[in-house]
Coordinates of C-alpha atoms in Angstrom, one line a residue:
X1192 CA 0.0 0.0 0.0
X1193 CA 1.1 3.6 -0.7
X1194 CA 3.0 5.0 2.4
X1195 CA 0.9 8.1 2.5
X1196 CA -2.4 6.2 2.3
X1197 CA -1.2 3.8 5.0
X1198 CA -0.4 6.8 7.2
X1199 CA -3.9 8.2 6.7
X1200 CA -5.6 4.8 7.3
X1201 CA -3.8 4.5 10.7
X1202 CA -4.8 8.1 11.6
X1203 CA -8.5 7.3 10.8
X1204 CA -8.3 4.3 13.1
X1205 CA -6.3 6.0 15.9
X1206 CA -9.0 8.6 16.1
X1207 CA -12.0 6.3 15.7
X1208 CA -13.3 8.5 12.8
X1209 CA -15.6 5.9 11.2
X1210 CA -16.6 3.8 14.1
X1211 CA -20.3 2.8 13.8
X1212 CA -20.6 5.3 10.9
X1213 CA -23.5 4.7 8.5
X1214 CA -22.8 7.6 6.1
X1215 CA -19.8 9.8 5.2
X1216 CA -20.5 13.2 3.6
X1217 CA -17.3 14.5 1.8
X1218 CA -16.9 18.1 1.0
X1219 CA -15.7 17.9 -2.6
X1220 CA -14.5 21.2 -4.2
X1221 CA -12.5 19.5 -6.9
X1222 CA -9.2 20.7 -5.5
X1223 CA -6.3 18.4 -4.8
X1224 CA -7.1 18.0 -1.1
X1225 CA -10.8 17.1 -1.5
X1226 CA -10.1 14.8 -4.4
X1227 CA -7.5 12.9 -2.4
X1228 CA -9.9 12.7 0.6
X1229 CA -12.6 11.2 -1.5
X1230 CA -10.2 8.6 -3.0
X1231 CA -8.8 7.7 0.4
X1232 CA -12.2 7.3 2.1
X1233 CA -13.6 5.2 -0.8
X1234 CA -10.5 2.9 -0.6
X1235 CA -10.7 2.7 3.1
X1236 CA -14.4 1.7 3.1
X1237 CA -13.8 -0.9 0.5
X1238 CA -10.6 -2.4 2.0
X1239 CA -12.2 -2.6 5.5
X1240 CA -15.4 -3.8 4.0
X1241 CA -17.5 -1.3 5.9
X1242 CA -21.2 -1.0 5.4
X1243 CA -20.8 2.8 5.1
X1244 CA -22.4 5.0 2.4
X1245 CA -20.2 7.6 0.7
X1246 CA -21.6 10.8 -0.6
X1247 CA -19.8 13.8 -2.1
X1248 CA -21.2 17.3 -1.8
X1249 CA -20.1 20.1 -4.0
X1250 CA -21.0 23.7 -3.1
X1251 CA -20.8 26.4 -5.8
X1252 CA -20.3 29.7 -4.0
X1253 CA -21.2 31.9 -7.0
X1254 CA -17.9 33.8 -6.8
X1255 CA -15.7 32.6 -9.7
X1256 CA -16.6 32.4 -13.4
X1257 CA -15.0 28.9 -13.7
X1258 CA -17.1 27.5 -10.8
X1259 CA -19.3 25.7 -13.3
X1260 CA -16.3 23.9 -14.6
X1261 CA -15.3 22.8 -11.1
X1262 CA -18.8 21.4 -10.6
X1263 CA -18.7 19.4 -13.8
X1264 CA -15.2 18.0 -12.9
X1265 CA -16.5 16.9 -9.4
X1266 CA -19.6 15.4 -11.0
X1267 CA -17.6 13.4 -13.6
X1268 CA -15.1 12.2 -10.9
X1269 CA -17.9 10.8 -8.7
X1270 CA -19.6 9.1 -11.7
X1271 CA -16.4 7.4 -12.6
X1272 CA -15.8 6.3 -9.0
X1273 CA -19.4 5.3 -8.4
X1274 CA -20.0 7.7 -5.6
X1275 CA -23.2 9.5 -4.9
X1276 CA -22.9 13.2 -5.9
X1277 CA -24.9 16.3 -4.8
X1278 CA -24.4 19.9 -6.0
X1279 CA -25.6 23.0 -4.4
X1280 CA -25.5 26.7 -5.5
X1281 CA -25.3 29.5 -3.0
X1282 CA -24.7 33.3 -3.2
X1283 CA -21.9 33.6 -0.7
X1284 CA -21.4 37.4 -1.3
X1285 CA -25.1 38.1 -0.7
X1286 CA -25.2 35.9 2.4
X1287 CA -22.1 37.8 3.7
X1288 CA -23.9 41.1 3.3
X1289 CA -27.1 39.8 4.9
X1290 CA -25.3 38.3 7.9
X1291 CA -22.8 41.1 8.4
X1292 CA -19.7 38.8 8.0
X1293 CA -16.9 38.1 5.6
X1294 CA -17.5 36.2 2.4
X1295 CA -15.3 33.4 3.7
X1296 CA -17.2 33.1 6.9
X1297 CA -20.6 33.2 5.3
X1298 CA -19.6 30.6 2.7
X1299 CA -18.3 28.3 5.4
X1300 CA -21.4 28.7 7.5
X1301 CA -23.7 27.8 4.6
X1302 CA -21.4 24.9 3.5
X1303 CA -21.7 23.2 6.9
X1304 CA -25.5 23.7 6.9
X1305 CA -25.6 21.9 3.6
X1306 CA -23.3 19.1 4.8
X1307 CA -25.5 18.6 7.8
X1308 CA -28.6 18.4 5.6
X1309 CA -26.9 15.8 3.4
X1310 CA -26.3 13.6 6.5
X1311 CA -30.1 12.9 6.4
X1312 CA -30.5 12.3 10.1
X1313 CA -28.3 9.2 10.0
X1314 CA -25.3 8.3 12.2
X1315 CA -23.1 10.2 9.8
X1316 CA -19.8 12.0 9.6
X1317 CA -18.8 15.1 7.7
X1318 CA -15.3 14.7 6.2
X1319 CA -13.4 17.8 5.3
X1320 CA -9.9 17.9 3.6
X1321 CA -7.8 20.0 6.0
X1322 CA -4.2 18.9 6.1
X1323 CA -1.0 19.8 8.0
X1324 CA -0.4 23.0 6.0
X1325 CA -3.9 24.2 6.9
X1326 CA -3.2 23.3 10.5
X1327 CA 0.0 25.3 10.5
X1328 CA -1.7 28.3 8.9
X1329 CA -4.5 28.1 11.5
X1330 CA -2.1 28.0 14.4
X1331 CA -0.1 31.0 13.1
X1332 CA -3.3 33.0 12.5
X1333 CA -4.5 32.3 16.1
X1334 CA -1.1 33.3 17.5
X1335 CA -1.0 36.5 15.6
X1336 CA -4.5 37.5 16.7
X1337 CA -3.8 36.6 20.3
X1338 CA -4.8 33.2 21.6
X1339 CA -4.7 30.9 24.6
X1340 CA -3.7 27.3 24.6
X1341 CA -6.9 26.2 22.9
X1342 CA -6.0 28.4 19.9
X1343 CA -2.6 26.8 19.7
X1344 CA -4.3 23.4 19.4
X1345 CA -5.8 24.5 16.1
X1346 CA -8.2 22.0 14.4
X1347 CA -9.0 18.7 16.0
X1348 CA -9.0 15.5 14.0
X1349 CA -12.5 14.8 15.3
X1350 CA -14.9 17.6 16.3
X1351 CA -18.3 16.2 16.9
X1352 CA -19.5 14.8 13.6
X1353 CA -16.7 16.5 11.6
X1354 CA -13.6 14.4 10.8
X1355 CA -10.3 15.5 9.2
X1356 CA -8.5 12.4 8.0
X1357 CA -5.8 14.3 6.2
X1358 CA -4.4 16.3 9.2
X1359 CA -1.5 13.9 9.3
X1360 CA -0.2 14.7 5.8
X1361 CA 1.1 17.8 4.0
X1362 CA -0.1 19.4 0.9
X1363 CA 3.0 18.1 -0.9
X1364 CA 2.2 14.5 0.2
X1365 CA -1.3 14.9 -1.3
X1366 CA -0.1 16.2 -4.6
X1367 CA 2.6 13.5 -4.8
X1368 CA -0.1 10.8 -4.2
X1369 CA -2.4 12.2 -6.9
X1370 CA 0.5 12.5 -9.3
X1371 CA 1.4 8.8 -8.7
X1372 CA -2.2 7.8 -9.2
X1373 CA -2.5 9.9 -12.4
X1374 CA -5.4 11.8 -10.9
X1375 CA -6.0 15.4 -12.0
X1376 CA -7.6 18.1 -9.9
X1377 CA -8.9 21.7 -10.1
X1378 CA -6.8 24.7 -8.9
X1379 CA -9.0 27.3 -7.2
X1380 CA -7.9 30.7 -8.5
X1381 CA -9.1 32.4 -5.2
X1382 CA -6.3 30.5 -3.4
X1383 CA -3.9 32.7 -5.2
X1384 CA -5.7 35.9 -4.3
X1385 CA -3.8 37.6 -1.4
X1386 CA -6.7 39.8 -0.5
X1387 CA -7.8 36.9 1.8
X1388 CA -6.0 36.8 5.2
X1389 CA -5.4 33.0 5.1
X1390 CA -3.9 33.3 1.6
X1391 CA -1.4 35.9 2.8
X1392 CA -0.3 33.5 5.5
X1393 CA -0.2 30.6 3.0
X1394 CA 1.4 32.4 0.0
X1395 CA 3.7 35.0 1.7
X1396 CA 4.4 34.3 5.4
X1397 CA 5.0 30.6 5.5
X1398 CA 7.2 30.5 2.4
X1399 CA 9.2 33.3 3.9
X1400 CA 9.5 31.4 7.2
X1401 CA 10.6 28.2 5.3
X1402 CA 13.2 30.1 3.3
X1403 CA 14.7 32.1 6.1
X1404 CA 14.2 30.2 9.4
X1405 CA 13.1 26.5 9.0
X1406 CA 12.2 24.5 5.9
X1407 CA 10.2 22.2 8.1
X1408 CA 8.2 25.0 9.8
X1409 CA 4.9 23.3 8.9
X1410 CA 5.8 20.1 10.7
X1411 CA 7.2 22.1 13.7
X1412 CA 4.0 24.1 14.1
X1413 CA 1.9 20.9 13.8
X1414 CA 4.1 19.1 16.4
X1415 CA 3.6 22.0 18.8
X1416 CA -0.1 21.8 18.1
X1417 CA -0.2 18.1 19.1
X1418 CA 1.6 18.8 22.3
X1419 CA -0.8 21.7 23.1
X1420 CA -3.7 19.3 22.4
X1421 CA -2.5 16.9 25.1
X1422 CA -2.0 19.6 27.7
X1423 CA -5.3 21.2 26.7
X1424 CA -7.1 17.9 27.3
X1425 CA -5.7 17.6 30.8
X1426 CA -6.5 21.3 31.7
X1427 CA -10.0 20.9 30.4
X1428 CA -10.7 18.0 32.7
X1429 CA -9.4 20.1 35.7
X1430 CA -11.5 23.0 34.6
X1431 CA -14.7 20.9 34.4
X1432 CA -14.1 19.7 37.9
X1433 CA -13.6 23.2 39.2
X1434 CA -16.8 24.4 37.5
X1435 CA -18.8 21.5 39.1
X1436 CA -17.3 22.4 42.5
X1437 CA -17.5 26.2 42.6
X1438 CA -19.8 27.6 39.9
X1439 CA -23.6 28.0 40.4
X1440 CA -25.4 29.1 37.2
X1441 CA -28.7 30.9 37.4
X1442 CA -31.0 31.8 34.5
X1443 CA -29.0 35.0 33.5
X1444 CA -26.3 35.1 36.1
X1445 CA -23.6 32.9 37.7
X1446 CA -21.8 32.8 41.0
X1447 CA -18.3 31.4 41.9
X1448 CA -18.8 30.4 45.5
X1449 CA -16.1 29.7 48.2
X1450 CA -14.0 32.3 46.5
X1451 CA -11.1 32.1 49.0
X1452 CA -10.7 28.4 48.3
X1453 CA -11.2 28.9 44.5
X1454 CA -8.4 31.4 44.4
X1455 CA -6.0 28.7 45.6
X1456 CA -6.4 27.0 42.2
X1457 CA -3.7 27.5 39.5
X1458 CA -4.3 30.7 37.5
X1459 CA -4.7 28.8 34.3
X1460 CA -7.7 26.8 35.7
X1461 CA -9.2 30.0 37.2
X1462 CA -9.0 31.8 33.8
X1463 CA -10.6 28.8 32.1
X1464 CA -13.5 29.0 34.6
X1465 CA -13.9 32.7 34.0
X1466 CA -13.9 32.1 30.2
X1467 CA -16.5 29.4 30.5
X1468 CA -18.8 31.6 32.6
X1469 CA -18.5 34.6 30.3
X1470 CA -19.1 32.5 27.2
X1471 CA -22.2 30.9 28.7
X1472 CA -23.7 34.2 29.8
X1473 CA -22.8 36.2 26.7
X1474 CA -23.1 33.4 24.1
X1475 CA -20.0 34.7 22.5
X1476 CA -16.5 33.1 21.9
X1477 CA -14.7 35.4 19.5
X1478 CA -15.0 38.6 21.5
X1479 CA -13.8 37.3 24.9
X1480 CA -10.2 38.6 25.1
X1481 CA -7.4 38.2 27.6
X1482 CA -8.0 41.6 29.0
X1483 CA -11.5 40.6 30.0
X1484 CA -10.2 37.5 31.7
X1485 CA -7.5 39.4 33.6
X1486 CA -10.0 42.0 34.7
X1487 CA -12.2 39.3 36.2
X1488 CA -9.3 37.7 38.1
X1489 CA -8.3 41.2 39.3
X1490 CA -11.8 41.7 40.9
X1491 CA -11.7 38.2 42.4
X1492 CA -8.3 38.9 44.1
X1493 CA -9.3 42.4 45.2
X1494 CA -11.3 43.8 48.0
X1495 CA -15.0 43.0 48.5
X1496 CA -17.5 45.4 46.9
X1497 CA -15.5 46.0 43.8
X1498 CA -17.5 46.0 40.5
X1499 CA -16.2 45.8 36.9
X1500 CA -18.3 46.4 33.8
X1501 CA -17.8 43.8 31.1
X1502 CA -18.8 43.7 27.5
X1503 CA -22.1 42.0 26.5
X1504 CA -24.1 44.0 29.1
X1505 CA -22.5 42.0 32.0
X1506 CA -20.8 43.1 35.2
X1507 CA -18.7 41.1 37.7
X1508 CA -18.4 41.9 41.4
X1509 CA -16.8 40.5 44.5
X1510 CA -19.1 40.2 47.5
X1511 CA -17.2 38.7 50.4
X1512 CA -16.5 35.1 49.5
X1513 CA -18.5 35.1 46.2
X1514 CA -17.7 36.3 42.7
X1515 CA -20.9 37.3 41.0
X1516 CA -21.5 37.6 37.2
X1517 CA -24.8 39.3 36.3
X1518 CA -26.6 41.5 33.8
X1519 CA -26.1 45.2 34.3
X1520 CA -29.1 47.1 35.7
X1521 CA -30.8 43.8 36.4
X1522 CA -32.6 45.4 39.4
X1523 CA -33.9 48.9 40.0
X1524 CA -33.9 49.8 43.7
X1525 CA -37.3 50.7 45.1
X1526 CA -38.0 54.4 45.3
X1527 CA -41.1 54.1 47.5
X1528 CA -41.0 56.1 50.7
X1529 CA -43.0 53.2 52.2
X1530 CA -44.9 50.2 51.0
X1531 CA -47.2 49.8 53.9
X1532 CA -48.2 52.4 56.4
X1533 CA -50.3 51.1 59.3
X1534 CA -51.6 52.6 62.5
X1535 CA -51.1 50.6 65.6
X1536 CA -54.8 50.7 66.4
X1537 CA -55.6 48.9 63.0
X1538 CA -54.1 45.7 64.3
X1539 CA -57.1 43.8 65.6
X1540 CA -57.1 42.4 69.1
X1541 CA -59.4 39.6 68.0
X1542 CA -56.5 37.9 66.2
X1543 CA -57.9 38.2 62.7
X1544 CA -55.3 38.5 60.0
X1545 CA -55.2 41.7 58.0
X1546 CA -53.6 41.5 54.5
X1547 CA -51.7 44.3 52.8
X1548 CA -50.5 44.0 49.2
X1549 CA -46.8 44.5 48.4
X1550 CA -45.9 43.2 45.0
X1551 CA -42.2 43.7 45.1
X1552 CA -38.9 41.8 44.8
X1553 CA -37.3 41.4 48.2
X1554 CA -34.2 39.9 49.8
X1555 CA -34.9 37.3 52.5
X1556 CA -32.3 35.3 54.3
X1557 CA -29.8 35.1 51.5
X1558 CA -32.4 34.6 48.7
X1559 CA -34.3 36.9 46.3
X1560 CA -38.1 36.4 46.3
X1561 CA -41.2 38.1 45.0
X1562 CA -43.6 39.1 47.8
X1563 CA -47.3 39.5 47.0
X1564 CA -48.5 40.6 50.4
X1565 CA -47.9 40.9 54.1
X1566 CA -50.3 39.7 56.8
X1567 CA -50.6 41.3 60.2
X1568 CA -52.0 39.5 63.2
X1569 CA -52.2 40.1 67.0
X1570 CA -51.0 37.2 69.1
X1571 CA -52.0 37.5 72.7
X1572 CA -49.9 34.8 74.2
X1573 CA -47.0 33.0 72.5
X1574 CA -46.0 30.9 75.4
X1575 CA -42.5 30.7 73.9
X1576 CA -43.8 29.0 70.8
X1577 CA -42.3 30.8 67.8
X1578 CA -43.0 29.6 64.2
X1579 CA -39.3 29.3 63.4
X1580 CA -39.7 30.1 59.7
X1581 CA -37.9 32.9 57.9
X1582 CA -40.9 34.9 56.8
X1583 CA -42.7 35.3 60.1
X1584 CA -41.4 38.1 62.3
X1585 CA -42.5 39.0 65.9
X1586 CA -42.6 42.6 67.4
X1587 CA -43.6 43.8 70.9
X1588 CA -47.0 45.6 70.4
X1589 CA -46.4 47.8 73.5
X1590 CA -43.3 49.3 71.9
X1591 CA -45.0 50.4 68.7
X1592 CA -45.5 54.2 68.7
X1593 CA -48.7 55.0 66.8
X1594 CA -47.6 54.2 63.2
X1595 CA -45.3 51.6 61.7
X1596 CA -43.9 51.7 58.1
X1597 CA -42.9 48.7 56.1
X1598 CA -40.4 50.0 53.5
X1599 CA -37.0 49.7 51.9
X1600 CA -34.0 51.4 53.5
X1601 CA -33.3 55.1 53.5
X1602 CA -30.3 57.3 54.2
X1603 CA -29.7 57.7 57.9
X1604 CA -31.6 54.6 59.0
X1605 CA -30.4 53.2 62.4
X1606 CA -31.7 50.9 65.1
X1607 CA -31.3 50.9 68.9
X1608 CA -29.6 47.7 70.1
X1609 CA -29.4 48.2 73.9
X1610 CA -31.5 49.4 76.8
X1611 CA -29.2 52.4 77.3
X1612 CA -30.0 53.7 73.8
X1613 CA -27.0 52.4 72.0
X1614 CA -27.4 53.0 68.2
X1615 CA -26.1 51.3 65.1
X1616 CA -26.4 52.4 61.5
X1617 CA -28.5 50.0 59.4
X1618 CA -25.9 50.1 56.7
X1619 CA -23.3 48.8 59.1
X1620 CA -25.5 46.0 60.3
X1621 CA -26.2 44.9 56.7
X1622 CA -22.5 44.9 56.0
X1623 CA -21.8 42.8 59.2
X1624 CA -24.5 40.4 58.1
X1625 CA -22.7 40.1 54.7
X1626 CA -25.7 41.3 52.7
X1627 CA -24.3 42.1 49.2
X1628 CA -24.5 45.8 48.1
X1629 CA -26.9 45.0 45.2
X1630 CA -29.3 43.4 47.7
X1631 CA -29.3 46.0 50.5
X1632 CA -32.0 48.0 48.8
X1633 CA -34.2 44.9 48.6
X1634 CA -34.3 44.2 52.4
X1635 CA -37.6 45.0 53.9
X1636 CA -37.5 47.3 56.9
X1637 CA -40.0 47.6 59.7
X1638 CA -39.6 51.2 60.9
X1639 CA -40.9 54.0 63.1
X1640 CA -39.7 57.2 61.5
X1641 CA -36.0 56.6 60.9

């Protein structure tokens, strides 16, 4: 067997690319890479006698005049090989304008939508023809834009239903194989157009690096990528464990609890946790930068009460032993002077409950809740039997002076905590009870005047 083909077959098996696979959808542009991929997969399926369907999908992006010739080439190749062929026509430029993205990105997005459609709901794989040179280009582009370890990994051989059997060989290996087999291919003229960022890396930067620094730079970058992948896998396991242990997700917020203990973790694990939280709350990957991650760790390591605004309408704040991620302006503090104003004489001696509507979000014993109403009731003799729940409060009727107010806090609020008239500011009491700043305006106050 051809040495290159043998190498690709081993790579397919090492990464379990076709295990229990009923159908393989191959992206076939007609270029050398995709033609090689189709030939390799057809040969592998036949040699291993797999009951796996093979289907080639060609997508005409409507960019080049010669695109029609590419389609006919791909169709004829599949007819000769006895492979199912499907052709699709898209307007990549129009999609790019509609979606507000580059033509490259819009074309890729639509291609994968079509590939998934061709899977027909089966246990299928989508095979794409990325090779070592593509991997080296990807790693370089990530490094130049600024990346963490995950960006250094580049493309994985298996990513969900997507497989990349040619990641173990170079473009030169592919062309040598096709030449030996006497198989022609199409050269995409857009690959020579240096207006595209990747083409600049492919046609200018990497040849320069090979010429001046290292003729094997492609292999070196891919070897570094493999090492990074192993390290990344280990760190990801540690990160998932940390998330399970410390992060509590709400509907639109998240809290890292036991912060003092969490901060003992290695910085690389902490940063991964922050990135996971920000990605989940914002739904974005691309615009989460190192400066955002460093800002979060700065808050976590700083003093309690610090707040930092993040992109995507999020903010992060440290409140004692918790790091809170939430939507900005998620709560408007109550502006009511009082919610309930009740005269002492309105409380009935007969013990009948009197209900007063509230309809506000309140903070009660560490939790946020919505309060519909408050009931008042006179109890003549408790005999030491208190209810013990969090939402029933007892007050000495004889110490109520005429009118009581149920309200949220105001500036200057205080309470008397000793028989000799010792006073304490309400704000200081809330701090001592570790009530977070954003919740202090949601604590219900029973007050006489101030």
